[in-house]
CSV table of C-alpha atoms and ligand atoms in Angstrom, one decimal:
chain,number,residue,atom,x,y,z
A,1,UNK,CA,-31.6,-83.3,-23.8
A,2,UNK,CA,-31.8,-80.2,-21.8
A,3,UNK,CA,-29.8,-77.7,-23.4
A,4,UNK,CA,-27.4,-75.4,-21.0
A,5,UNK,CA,-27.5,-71.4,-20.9
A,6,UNK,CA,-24.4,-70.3,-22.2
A,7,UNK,CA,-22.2,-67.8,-21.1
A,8,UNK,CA,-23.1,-64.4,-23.3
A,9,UNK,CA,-19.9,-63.0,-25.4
A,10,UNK,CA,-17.6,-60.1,-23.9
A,11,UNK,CA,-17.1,-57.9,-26.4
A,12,UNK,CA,-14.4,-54.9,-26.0
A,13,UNK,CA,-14.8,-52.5,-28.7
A,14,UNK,CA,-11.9,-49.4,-28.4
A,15,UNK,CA,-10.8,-46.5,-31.0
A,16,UNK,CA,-10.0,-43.2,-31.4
A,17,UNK,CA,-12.4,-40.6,-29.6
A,18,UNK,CA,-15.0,-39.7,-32.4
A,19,UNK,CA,-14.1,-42.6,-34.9
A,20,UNK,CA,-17.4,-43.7,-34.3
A,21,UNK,CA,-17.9,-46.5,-31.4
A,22,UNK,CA,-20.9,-44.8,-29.8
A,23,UNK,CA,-23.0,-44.5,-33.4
A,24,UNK,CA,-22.1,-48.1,-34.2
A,25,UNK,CA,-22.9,-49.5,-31.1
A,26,UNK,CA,-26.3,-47.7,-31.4
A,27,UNK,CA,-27.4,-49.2,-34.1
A,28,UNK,CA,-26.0,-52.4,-33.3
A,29,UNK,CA,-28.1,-51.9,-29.9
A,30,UNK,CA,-31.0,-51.4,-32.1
A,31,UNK,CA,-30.9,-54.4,-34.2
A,32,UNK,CA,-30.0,-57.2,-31.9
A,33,UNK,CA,-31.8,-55.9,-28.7
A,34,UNK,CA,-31.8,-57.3,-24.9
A,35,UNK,CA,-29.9,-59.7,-26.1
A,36,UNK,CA,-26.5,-57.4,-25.6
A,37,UNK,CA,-26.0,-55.0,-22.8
A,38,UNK,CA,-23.6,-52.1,-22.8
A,39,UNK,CA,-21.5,-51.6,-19.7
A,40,UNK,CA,-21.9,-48.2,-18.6
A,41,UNK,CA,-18.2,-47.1,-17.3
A,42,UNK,CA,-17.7,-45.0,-14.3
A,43,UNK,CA,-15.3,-41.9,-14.8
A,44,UNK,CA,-14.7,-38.6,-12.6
A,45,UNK,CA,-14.9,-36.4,-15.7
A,46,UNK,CA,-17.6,-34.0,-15.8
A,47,UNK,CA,-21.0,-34.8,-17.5
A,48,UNK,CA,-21.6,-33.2,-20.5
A,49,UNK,CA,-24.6,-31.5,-21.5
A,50,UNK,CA,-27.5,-33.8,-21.9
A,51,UNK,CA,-25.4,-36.7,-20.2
A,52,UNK,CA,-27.1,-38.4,-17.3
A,53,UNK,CA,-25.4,-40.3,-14.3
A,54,UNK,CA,-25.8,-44.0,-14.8
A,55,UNK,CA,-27.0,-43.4,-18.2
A,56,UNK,CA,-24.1,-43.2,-20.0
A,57,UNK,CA,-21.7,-42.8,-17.2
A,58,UNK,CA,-21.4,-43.0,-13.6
A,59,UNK,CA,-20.1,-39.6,-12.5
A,60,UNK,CA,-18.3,-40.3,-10.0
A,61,UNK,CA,-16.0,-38.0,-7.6
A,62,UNK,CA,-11.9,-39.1,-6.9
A,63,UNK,CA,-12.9,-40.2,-3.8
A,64,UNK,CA,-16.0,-42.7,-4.9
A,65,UNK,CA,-13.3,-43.6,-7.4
A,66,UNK,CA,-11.0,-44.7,-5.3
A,67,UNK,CA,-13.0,-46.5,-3.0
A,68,UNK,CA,-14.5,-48.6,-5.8
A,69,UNK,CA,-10.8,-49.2,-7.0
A,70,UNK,CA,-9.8,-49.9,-3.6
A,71,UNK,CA,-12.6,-52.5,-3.1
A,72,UNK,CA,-11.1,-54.4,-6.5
A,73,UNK,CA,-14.1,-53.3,-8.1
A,74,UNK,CA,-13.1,-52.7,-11.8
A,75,UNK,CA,-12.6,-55.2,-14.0
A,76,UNK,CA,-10.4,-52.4,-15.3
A,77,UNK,CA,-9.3,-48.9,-15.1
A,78,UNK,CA,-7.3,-46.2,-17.1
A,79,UNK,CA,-6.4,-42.8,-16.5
A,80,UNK,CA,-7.7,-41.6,-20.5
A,81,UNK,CA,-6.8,-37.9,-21.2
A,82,UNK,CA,-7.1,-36.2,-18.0
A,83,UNK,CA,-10.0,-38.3,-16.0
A,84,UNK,CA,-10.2,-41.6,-14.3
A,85,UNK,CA,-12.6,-44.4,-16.4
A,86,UNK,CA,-13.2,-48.3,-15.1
A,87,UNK,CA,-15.4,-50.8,-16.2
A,88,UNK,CA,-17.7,-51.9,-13.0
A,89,UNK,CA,-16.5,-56.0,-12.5
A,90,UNK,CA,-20.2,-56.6,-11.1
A,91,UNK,CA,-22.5,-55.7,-13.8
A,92,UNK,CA,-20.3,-57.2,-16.7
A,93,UNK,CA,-20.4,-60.7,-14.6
A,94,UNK,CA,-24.1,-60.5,-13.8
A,95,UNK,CA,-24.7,-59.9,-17.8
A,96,UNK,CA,-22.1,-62.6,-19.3
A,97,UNK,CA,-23.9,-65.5,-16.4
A,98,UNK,CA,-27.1,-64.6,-17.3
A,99,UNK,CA,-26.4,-65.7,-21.3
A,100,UNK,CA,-26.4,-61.9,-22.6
A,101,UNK,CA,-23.5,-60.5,-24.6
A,102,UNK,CA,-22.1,-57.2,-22.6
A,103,UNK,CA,-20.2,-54.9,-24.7
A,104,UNK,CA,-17.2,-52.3,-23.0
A,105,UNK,CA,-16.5,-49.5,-25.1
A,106,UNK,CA,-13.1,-48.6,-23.1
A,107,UNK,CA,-9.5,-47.4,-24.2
A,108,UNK,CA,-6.3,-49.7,-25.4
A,109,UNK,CA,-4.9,-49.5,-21.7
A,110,UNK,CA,-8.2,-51.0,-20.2
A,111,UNK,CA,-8.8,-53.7,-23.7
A,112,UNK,CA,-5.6,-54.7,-22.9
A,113,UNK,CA,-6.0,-55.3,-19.0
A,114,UNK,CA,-9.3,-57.2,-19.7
A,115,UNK,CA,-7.2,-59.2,-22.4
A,116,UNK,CA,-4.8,-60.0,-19.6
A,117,UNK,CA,-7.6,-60.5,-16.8
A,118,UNK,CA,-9.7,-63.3,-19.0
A,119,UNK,CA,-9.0,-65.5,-21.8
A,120,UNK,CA,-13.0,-64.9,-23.1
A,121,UNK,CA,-12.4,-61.3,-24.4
A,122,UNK,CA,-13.2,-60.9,-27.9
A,123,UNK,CA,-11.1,-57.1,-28.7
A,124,UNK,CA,-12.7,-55.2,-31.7
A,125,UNK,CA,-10.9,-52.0,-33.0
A,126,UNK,CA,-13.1,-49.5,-34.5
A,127,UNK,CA,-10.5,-47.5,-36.9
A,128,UNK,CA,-11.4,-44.3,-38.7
A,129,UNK,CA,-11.6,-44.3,-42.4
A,130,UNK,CA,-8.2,-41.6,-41.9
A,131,UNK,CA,-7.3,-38.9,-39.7
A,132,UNK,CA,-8.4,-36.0,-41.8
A,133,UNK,CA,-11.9,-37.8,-41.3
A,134,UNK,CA,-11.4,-38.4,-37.7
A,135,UNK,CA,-10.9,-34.4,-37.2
A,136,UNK,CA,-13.9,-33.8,-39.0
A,137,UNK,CA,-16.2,-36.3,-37.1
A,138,UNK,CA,-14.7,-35.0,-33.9
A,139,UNK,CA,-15.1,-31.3,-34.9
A,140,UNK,CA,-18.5,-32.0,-36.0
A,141,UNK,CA,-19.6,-33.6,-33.2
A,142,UNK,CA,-19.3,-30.4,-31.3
A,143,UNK,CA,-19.1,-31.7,-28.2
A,144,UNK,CA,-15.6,-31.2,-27.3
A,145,UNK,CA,-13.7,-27.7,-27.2
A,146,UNK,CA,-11.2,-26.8,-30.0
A,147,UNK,CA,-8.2,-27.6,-27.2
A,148,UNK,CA,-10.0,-31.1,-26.5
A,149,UNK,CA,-10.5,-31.8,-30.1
A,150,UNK,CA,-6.4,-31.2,-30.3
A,151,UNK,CA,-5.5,-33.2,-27.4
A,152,UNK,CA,-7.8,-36.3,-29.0
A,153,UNK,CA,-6.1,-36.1,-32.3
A,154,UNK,CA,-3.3,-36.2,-30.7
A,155,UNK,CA,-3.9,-39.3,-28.8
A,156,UNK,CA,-5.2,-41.1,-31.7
A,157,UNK,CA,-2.2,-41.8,-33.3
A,158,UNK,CA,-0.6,-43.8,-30.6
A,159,UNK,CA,-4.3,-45.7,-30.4
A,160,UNK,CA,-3.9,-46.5,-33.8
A,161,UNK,CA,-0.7,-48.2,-33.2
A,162,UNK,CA,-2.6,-50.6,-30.8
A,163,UNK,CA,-4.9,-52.0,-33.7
A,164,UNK,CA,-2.7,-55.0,-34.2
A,165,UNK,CA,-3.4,-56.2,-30.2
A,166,UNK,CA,-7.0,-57.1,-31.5
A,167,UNK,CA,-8.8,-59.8,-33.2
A,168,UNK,CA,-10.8,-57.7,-35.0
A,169,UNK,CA,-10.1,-54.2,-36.8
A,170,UNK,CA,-13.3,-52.5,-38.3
A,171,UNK,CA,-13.2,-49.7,-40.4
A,172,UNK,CA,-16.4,-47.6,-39.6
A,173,UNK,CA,-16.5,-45.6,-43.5
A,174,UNK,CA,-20.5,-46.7,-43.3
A,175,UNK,CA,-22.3,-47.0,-39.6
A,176,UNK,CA,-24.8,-49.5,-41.2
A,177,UNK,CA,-22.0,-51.7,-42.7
A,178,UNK,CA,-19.8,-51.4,-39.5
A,179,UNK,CA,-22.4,-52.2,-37.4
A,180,UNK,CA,-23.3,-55.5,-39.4
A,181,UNK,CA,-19.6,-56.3,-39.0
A,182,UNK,CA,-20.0,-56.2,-35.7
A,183,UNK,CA,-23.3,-58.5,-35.2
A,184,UNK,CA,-20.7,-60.8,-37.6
A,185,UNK,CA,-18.3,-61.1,-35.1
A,186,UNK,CA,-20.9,-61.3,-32.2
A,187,UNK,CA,-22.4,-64.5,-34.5
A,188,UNK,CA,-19.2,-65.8,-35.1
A,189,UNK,CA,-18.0,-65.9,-31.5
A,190,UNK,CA,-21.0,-67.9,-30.3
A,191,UNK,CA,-20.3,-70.6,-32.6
A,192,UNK,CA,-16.3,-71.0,-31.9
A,193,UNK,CA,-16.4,-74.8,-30.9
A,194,UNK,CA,-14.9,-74.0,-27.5
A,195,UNK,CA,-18.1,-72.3,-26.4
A,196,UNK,CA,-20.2,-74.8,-28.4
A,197,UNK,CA,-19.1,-77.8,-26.7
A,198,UNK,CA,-17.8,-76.5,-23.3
A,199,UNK,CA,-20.4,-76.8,-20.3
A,200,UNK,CA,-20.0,-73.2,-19.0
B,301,ADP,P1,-17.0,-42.1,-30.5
B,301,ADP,O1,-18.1,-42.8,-29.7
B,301,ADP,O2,-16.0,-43.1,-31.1
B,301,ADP,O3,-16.3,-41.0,-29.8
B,301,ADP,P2,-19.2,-41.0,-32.1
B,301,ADP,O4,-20.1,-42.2,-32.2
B,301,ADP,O5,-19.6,-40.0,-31.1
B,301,ADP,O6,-17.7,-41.4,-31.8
B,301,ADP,O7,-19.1,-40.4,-33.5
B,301,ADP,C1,-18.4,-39.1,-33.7
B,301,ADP,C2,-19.2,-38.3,-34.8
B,301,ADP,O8,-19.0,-39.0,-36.1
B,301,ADP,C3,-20.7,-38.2,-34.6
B,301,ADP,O9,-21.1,-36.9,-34.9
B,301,ADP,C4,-21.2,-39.3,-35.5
B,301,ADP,O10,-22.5,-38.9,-36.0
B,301,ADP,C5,-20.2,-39.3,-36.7
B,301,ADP,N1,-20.1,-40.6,-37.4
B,301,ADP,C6,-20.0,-41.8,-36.8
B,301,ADP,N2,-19.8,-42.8,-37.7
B,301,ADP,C7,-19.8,-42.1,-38.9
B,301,ADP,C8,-19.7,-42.6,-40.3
B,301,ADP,N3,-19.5,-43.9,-40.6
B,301,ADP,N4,-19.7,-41.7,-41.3
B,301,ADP,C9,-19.8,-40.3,-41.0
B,301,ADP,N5,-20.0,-39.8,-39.7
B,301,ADP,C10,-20.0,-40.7,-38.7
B,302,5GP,P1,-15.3,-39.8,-23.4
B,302,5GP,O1,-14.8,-38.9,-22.3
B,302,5GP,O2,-15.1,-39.2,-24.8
B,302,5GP,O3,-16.6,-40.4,-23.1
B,302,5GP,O4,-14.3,-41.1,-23.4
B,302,5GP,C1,-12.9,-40.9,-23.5
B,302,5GP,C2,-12.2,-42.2,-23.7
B,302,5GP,O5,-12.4,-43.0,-22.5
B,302,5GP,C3,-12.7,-43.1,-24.8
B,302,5GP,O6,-11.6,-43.6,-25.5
B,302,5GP,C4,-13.4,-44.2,-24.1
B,302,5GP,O7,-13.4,-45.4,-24.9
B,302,5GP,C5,-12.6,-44.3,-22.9
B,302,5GP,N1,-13.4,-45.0,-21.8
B,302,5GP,C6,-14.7,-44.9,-21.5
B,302,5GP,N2,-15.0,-45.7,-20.5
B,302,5GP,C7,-13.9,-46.4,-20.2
B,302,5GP,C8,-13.6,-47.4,-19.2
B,302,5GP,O8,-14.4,-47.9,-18.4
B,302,5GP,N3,-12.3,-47.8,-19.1
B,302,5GP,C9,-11.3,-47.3,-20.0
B,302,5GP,N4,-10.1,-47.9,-19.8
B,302,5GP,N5,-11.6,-46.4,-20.9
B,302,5GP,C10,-12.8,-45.9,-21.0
């Protein structure tokens, strides 16, 4: 019997800025492959240093924004801090057809709009091991000013209180071990029965 491609997992990862989402999906990246893609976001903030357009975001003006937004374009969108983010609809349907997992690394507001828009999200929460450690991740990071770092921490409270809206909470103390939670959940999710014995 021919056996069917099935559809790849969508997997919506969200925490606190600098809890540790972008480390963990590294390695998880590393480990499992082509066989997950990582939706790269648009936003109109500014690029960082060393960040490159389409890369890890697509930098894009108000105006681009907009227009995508206008065209129904985002599977989501938030306005996080001060900037506009969204989650291209094409890509993450292109990857999840073709069989592949596609991971979103996005905000509460836009997990909870995908949970809303689909019934095959999977939500992970990456938490921080507490907010003392949180401040000094952020800090160390270095990439955000002291004001930024302030305004972050300040957010990450009220993301916390979110955690119970997901399936899954990890709590990233150790990158290896958090990531290996994650290629768990990725495992478990393609064996539900649902997917097993559905045709799609
Ligand atoms: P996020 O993507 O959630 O904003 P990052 O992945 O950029 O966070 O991580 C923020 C900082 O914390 C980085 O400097 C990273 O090296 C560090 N970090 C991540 N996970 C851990 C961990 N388990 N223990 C210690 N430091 C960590
Ligand atoms: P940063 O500016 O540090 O890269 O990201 C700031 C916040 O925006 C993080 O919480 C990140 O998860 C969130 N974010 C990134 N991309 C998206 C997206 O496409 N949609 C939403 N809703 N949030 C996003």
């Amino acid at each position: 019997m021919e056996q069917q491609k099935k559809r790849g997992v969508l997997l919506v990862l969200s925490g606190p800025s600098g809890t540790g989402k972008g480390t963990v999906c590294a390695v998880v990246r590393d480990h499992l492959g082509d066989s997950v893609c990582y939706s790269i976001s648009a936003t109109t903030r500014q690029p960082r240093p060393g960040e490159v357009h389409g890369r890890e975001y697509f930098f894009f003006s108000k105006e681009e924004f907009a227009a995508l937004r206008e065209q129904d374009g985002f599977l989501e969108w938030a306005q996080v801090y001060d900037n506009f983010y969204g989650t291209p609809r094409k890509f993450v349907e292109e990857v999840l057809d073709s069989g592949k997992d596609c991971i979103l690394e996005i905000d509460p507001q836009g997990a909870l709009q995908v949970r809303n828009a689909t019934d095959e999200a999977v939500l992970v929460f990456i938490a921080p091991p507490s907010l003392e450690e949180l401040r000094s991740r952020l800090t160390g990071r270095g990439t955000e000013s002291e004001e930024e770092v302030e305004k972050r921490l300040g957010c990450a409270a009220a993301e916390l209180a979110y955690r119970d809206k997901y399936d899954y909470i990890i709590v990233n103390d150790d990158v290896e071990k958090a990531a290996m939670k994650m290629e768990a959940i990725l495992l478990a999710e393609k064996c539900r029965s649902v997917r097993s014995l559905s045709d799609k």
